[in-house]
mmCIF file of C-alpha atoms in Angstrom:
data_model
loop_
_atom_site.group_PDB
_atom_site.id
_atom_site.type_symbol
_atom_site.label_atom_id
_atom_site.label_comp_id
_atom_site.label_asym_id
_atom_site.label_seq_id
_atom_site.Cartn_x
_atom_site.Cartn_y
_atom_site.Cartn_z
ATOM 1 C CA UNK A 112 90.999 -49.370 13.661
ATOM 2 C CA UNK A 113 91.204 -47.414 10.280
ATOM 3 C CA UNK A 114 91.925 -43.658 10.901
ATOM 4 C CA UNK A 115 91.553 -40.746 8.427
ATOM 5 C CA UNK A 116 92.060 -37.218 8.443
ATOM 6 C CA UNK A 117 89.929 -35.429 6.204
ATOM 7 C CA UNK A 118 90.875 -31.380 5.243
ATOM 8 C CA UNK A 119 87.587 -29.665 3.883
ATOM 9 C CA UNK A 120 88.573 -25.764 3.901
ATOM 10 C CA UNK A 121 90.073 -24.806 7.627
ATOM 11 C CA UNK A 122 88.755 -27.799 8.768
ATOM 12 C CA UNK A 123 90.575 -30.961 9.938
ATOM 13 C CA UNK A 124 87.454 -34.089 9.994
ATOM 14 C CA UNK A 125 89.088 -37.042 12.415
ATOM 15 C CA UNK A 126 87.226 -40.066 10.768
ATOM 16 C CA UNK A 127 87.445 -43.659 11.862
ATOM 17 C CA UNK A 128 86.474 -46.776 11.078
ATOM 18 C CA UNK A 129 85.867 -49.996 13.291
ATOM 19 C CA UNK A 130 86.766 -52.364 10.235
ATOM 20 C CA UNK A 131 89.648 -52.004 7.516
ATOM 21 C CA UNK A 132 86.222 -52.902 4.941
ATOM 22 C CA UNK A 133 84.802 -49.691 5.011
ATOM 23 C CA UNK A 134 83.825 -48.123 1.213
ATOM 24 C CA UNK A 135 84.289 -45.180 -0.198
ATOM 25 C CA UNK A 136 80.332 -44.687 0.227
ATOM 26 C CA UNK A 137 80.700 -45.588 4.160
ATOM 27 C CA UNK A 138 83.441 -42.582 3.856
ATOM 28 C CA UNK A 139 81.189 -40.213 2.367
ATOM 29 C CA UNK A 140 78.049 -40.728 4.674
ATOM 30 C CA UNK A 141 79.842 -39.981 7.705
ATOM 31 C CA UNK A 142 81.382 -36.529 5.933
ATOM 32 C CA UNK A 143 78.046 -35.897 5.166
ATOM 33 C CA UNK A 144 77.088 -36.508 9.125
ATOM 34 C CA UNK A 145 80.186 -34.113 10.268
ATOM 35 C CA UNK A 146 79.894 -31.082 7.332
ATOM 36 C CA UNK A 147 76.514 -31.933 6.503
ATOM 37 C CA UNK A 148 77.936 -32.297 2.478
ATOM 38 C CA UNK A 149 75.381 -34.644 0.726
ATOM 39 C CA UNK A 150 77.405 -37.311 -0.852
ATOM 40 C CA UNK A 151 76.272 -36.229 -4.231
ATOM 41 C CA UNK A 152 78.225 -32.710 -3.804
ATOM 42 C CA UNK A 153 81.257 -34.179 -2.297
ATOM 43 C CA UNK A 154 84.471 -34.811 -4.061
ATOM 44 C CA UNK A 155 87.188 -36.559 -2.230
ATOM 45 C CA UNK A 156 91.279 -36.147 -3.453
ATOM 46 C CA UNK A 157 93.719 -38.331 -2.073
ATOM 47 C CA UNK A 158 97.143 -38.124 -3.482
ATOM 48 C CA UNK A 159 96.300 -35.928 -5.897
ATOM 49 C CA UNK A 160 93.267 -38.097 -7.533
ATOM 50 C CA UNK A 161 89.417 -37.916 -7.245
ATOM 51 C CA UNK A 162 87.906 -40.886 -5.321
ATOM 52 C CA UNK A 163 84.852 -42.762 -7.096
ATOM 53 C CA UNK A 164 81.997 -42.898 -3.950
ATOM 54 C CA UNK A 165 80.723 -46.096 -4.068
ATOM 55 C CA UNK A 166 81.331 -49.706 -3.242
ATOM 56 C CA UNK A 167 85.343 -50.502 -3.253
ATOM 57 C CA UNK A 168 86.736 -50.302 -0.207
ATOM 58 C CA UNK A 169 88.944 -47.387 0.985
ATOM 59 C CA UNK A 170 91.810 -50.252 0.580
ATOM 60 C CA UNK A 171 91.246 -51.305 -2.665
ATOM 61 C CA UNK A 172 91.501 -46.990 -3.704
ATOM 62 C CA UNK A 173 94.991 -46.594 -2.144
ATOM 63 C CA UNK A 174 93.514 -44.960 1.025
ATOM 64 C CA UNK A 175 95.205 -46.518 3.855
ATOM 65 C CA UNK A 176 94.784 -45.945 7.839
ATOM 66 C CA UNK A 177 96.668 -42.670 8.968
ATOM 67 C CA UNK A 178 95.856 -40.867 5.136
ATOM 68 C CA UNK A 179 94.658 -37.906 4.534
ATOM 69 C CA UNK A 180 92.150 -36.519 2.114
ATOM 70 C CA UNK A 181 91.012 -33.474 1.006
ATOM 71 C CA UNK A 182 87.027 -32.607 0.615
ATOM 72 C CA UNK A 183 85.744 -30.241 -1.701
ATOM 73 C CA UNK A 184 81.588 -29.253 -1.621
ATOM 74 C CA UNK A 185 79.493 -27.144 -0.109
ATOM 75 C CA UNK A 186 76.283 -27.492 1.937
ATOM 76 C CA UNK A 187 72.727 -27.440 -0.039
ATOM 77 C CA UNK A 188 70.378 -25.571 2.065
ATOM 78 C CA UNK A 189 67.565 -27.853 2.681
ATOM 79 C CA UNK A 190 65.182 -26.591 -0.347
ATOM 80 C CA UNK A 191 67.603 -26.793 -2.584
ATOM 81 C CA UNK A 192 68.161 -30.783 -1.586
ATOM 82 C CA UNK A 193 64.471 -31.332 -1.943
ATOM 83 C CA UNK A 194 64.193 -29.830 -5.435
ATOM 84 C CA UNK A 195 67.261 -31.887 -6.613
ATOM 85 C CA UNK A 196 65.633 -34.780 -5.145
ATOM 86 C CA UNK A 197 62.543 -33.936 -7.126
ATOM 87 C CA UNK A 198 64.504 -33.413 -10.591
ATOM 88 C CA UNK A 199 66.014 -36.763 -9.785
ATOM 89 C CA UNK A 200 62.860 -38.159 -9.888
ATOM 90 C CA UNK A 201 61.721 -36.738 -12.954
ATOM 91 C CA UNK A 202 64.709 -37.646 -14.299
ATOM 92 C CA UNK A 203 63.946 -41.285 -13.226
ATOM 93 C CA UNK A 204 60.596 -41.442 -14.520
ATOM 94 C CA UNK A 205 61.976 -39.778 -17.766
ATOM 95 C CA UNK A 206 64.271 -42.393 -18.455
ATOM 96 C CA UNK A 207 61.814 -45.077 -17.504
ATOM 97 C CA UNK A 208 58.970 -43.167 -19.969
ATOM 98 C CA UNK A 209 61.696 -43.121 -23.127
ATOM 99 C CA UNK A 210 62.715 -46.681 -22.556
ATOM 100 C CA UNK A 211 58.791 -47.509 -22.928
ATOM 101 C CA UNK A 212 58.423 -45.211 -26.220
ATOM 102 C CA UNK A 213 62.100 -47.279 -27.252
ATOM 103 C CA UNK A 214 60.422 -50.561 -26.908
ATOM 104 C CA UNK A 215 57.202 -49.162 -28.445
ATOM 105 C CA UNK A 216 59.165 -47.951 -31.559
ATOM 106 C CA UNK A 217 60.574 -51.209 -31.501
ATOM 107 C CA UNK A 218 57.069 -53.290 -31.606
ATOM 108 C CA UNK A 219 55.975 -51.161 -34.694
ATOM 109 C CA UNK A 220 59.101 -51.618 -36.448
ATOM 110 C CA UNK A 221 58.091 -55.275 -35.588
ATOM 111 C CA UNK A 222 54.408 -54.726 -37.076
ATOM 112 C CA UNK A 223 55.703 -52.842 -40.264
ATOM 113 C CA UNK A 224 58.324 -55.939 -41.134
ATOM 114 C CA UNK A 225 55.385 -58.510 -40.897
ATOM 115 C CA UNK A 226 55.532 -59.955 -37.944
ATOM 116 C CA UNK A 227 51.756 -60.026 -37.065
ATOM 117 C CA UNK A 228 49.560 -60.917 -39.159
ATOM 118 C CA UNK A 229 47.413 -58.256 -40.869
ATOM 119 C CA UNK A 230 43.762 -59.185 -39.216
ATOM 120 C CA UNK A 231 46.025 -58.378 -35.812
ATOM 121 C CA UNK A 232 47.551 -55.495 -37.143
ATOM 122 C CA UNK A 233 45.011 -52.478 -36.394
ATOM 123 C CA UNK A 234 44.338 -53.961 -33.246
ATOM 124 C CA UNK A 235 48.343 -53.576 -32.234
ATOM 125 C CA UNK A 236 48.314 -50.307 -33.569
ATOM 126 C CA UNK A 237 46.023 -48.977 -31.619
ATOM 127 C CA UNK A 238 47.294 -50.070 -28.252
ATOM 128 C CA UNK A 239 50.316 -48.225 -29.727
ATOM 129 C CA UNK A 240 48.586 -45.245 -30.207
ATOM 130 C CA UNK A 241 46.902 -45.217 -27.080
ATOM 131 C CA UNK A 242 50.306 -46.049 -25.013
ATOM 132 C CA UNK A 243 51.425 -43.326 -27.160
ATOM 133 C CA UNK A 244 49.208 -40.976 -25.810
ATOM 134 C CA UNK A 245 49.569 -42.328 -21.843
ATOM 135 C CA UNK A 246 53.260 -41.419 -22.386
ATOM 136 C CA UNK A 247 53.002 -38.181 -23.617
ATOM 137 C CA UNK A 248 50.496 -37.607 -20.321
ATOM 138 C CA UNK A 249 52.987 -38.516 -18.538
ATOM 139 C CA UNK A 250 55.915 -36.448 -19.868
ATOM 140 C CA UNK A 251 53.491 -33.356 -19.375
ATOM 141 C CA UNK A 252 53.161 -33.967 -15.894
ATOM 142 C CA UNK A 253 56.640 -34.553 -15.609
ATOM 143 C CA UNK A 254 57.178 -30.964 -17.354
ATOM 144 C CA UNK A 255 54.297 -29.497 -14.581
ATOM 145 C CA UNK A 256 56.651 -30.688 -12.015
ATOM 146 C CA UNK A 257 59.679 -29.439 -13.337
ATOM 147 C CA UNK A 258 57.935 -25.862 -14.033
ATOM 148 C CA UNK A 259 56.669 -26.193 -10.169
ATOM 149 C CA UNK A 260 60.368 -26.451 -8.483
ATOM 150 C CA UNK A 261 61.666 -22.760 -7.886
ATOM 151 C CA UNK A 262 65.081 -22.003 -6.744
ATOM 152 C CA UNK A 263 67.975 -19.161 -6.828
ATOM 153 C CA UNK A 264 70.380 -21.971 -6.956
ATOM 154 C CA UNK A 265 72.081 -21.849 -10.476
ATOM 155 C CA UNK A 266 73.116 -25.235 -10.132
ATOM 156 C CA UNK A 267 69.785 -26.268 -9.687
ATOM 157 C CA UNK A 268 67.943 -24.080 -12.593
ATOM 158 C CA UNK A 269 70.875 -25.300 -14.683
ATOM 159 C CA UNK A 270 69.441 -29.147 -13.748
ATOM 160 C CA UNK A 271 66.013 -28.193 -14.071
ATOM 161 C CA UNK A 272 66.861 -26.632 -17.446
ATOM 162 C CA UNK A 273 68.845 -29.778 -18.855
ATOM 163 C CA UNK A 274 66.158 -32.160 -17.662
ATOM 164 C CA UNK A 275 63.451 -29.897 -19.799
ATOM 165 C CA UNK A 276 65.372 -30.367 -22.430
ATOM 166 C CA UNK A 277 65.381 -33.984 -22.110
ATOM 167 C CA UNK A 278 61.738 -34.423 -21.700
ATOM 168 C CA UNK A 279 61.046 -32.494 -24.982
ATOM 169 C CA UNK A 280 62.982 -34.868 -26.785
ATOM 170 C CA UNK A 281 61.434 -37.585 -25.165
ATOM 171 C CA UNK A 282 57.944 -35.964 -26.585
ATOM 172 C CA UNK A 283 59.597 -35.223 -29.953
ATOM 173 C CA UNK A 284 60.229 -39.010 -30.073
ATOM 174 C CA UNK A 285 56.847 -39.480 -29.093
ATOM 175 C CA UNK A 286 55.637 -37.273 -32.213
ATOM 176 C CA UNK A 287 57.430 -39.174 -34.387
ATOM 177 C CA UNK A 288 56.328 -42.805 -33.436
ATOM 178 C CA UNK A 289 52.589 -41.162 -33.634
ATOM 179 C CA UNK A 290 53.263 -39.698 -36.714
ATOM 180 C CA UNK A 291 54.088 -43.017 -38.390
ATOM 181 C CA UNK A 292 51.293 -44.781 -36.691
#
């Protein structure tokens, strides 16, 4: 039996484990059960230190059976989760949009060097264009969704804000590749 003690404010958690394998991440979830602290706002200190949530176990950190920890985080009120959830998931399809405009840059560096031959050339070029244009579609829903999620939270208009910013570049990128098609 591993056995923790877990301080978040006034409160004393009493965790345990069955194994002496549990993670950092098995840690956090059942926090998140007993103060109902996502994982994503929890910080643990032990000793002093911040604990990295994930996949090492509790061991391999220097958290032994009979330590205690200290939790810092607050509660997100339900609609605050789900629009974090949602800028997560712009965020997500973000990254996956500019790794497709990357590789797209990347083909028509490919075409301007020669390597395609020139009765091929217009033909790649316009697939270019037109996957191009598909991303920019997308980015513009992405930046309808973002403009949809409403919240007090400052923490979340601050994300909301940042991941605006990052789509716009995105679509500047996209500008650019268009601009030397």
């Amino acid at each position: 039996m591993f056995k923790l003690v877990v301080t978040h404010g006034a409160e004393k958690h009493k965790i345990s484990f069955e194994t002496t394998q549990a993670t950092s991440a098995d840690l956090s979830e059942q926090l998140e059960v007993q103060t109902g602290i996502i994982p994503s706002k929890q910080k643990l200190i032990h000793k002093g230190k911040k604990l990295e949530i994930g996949d090492k176990l509790l061991s391999e950190l220097g958290v032994s059976s009979g330590s205690k920890l200290m939790l810092l985080g607050c509660k997100v009120n339900p609609d605050d989760e789900l629009a974090m959830k949602a800028i997560e998931k712009v965020k997500s399809d973000a990254v996956q949009i500019k790794d497709n405009v990357i590789e797209l840059g990347n083909q028509l560096t490919g075409i301007k060097d020669g390597y395609i031959p020139d009765e091929m050339k217009t033909e790649a070029l316009s697939k270019i264009h037109k996957q191009c244009i598909g991303s920019v579609e997308r980015l513009m829903k992405l930046l309808e969704e973002l403009d949809s999620i409403q919240s007090p939270e400052e923490t979340i208009r601050r994300l909301k804000r940042n991941q605006v910013v990052s789509v716009q570049a995105i679509l500047g990128d996209c500008d650019k590749l268009m601009e030397q098609l």
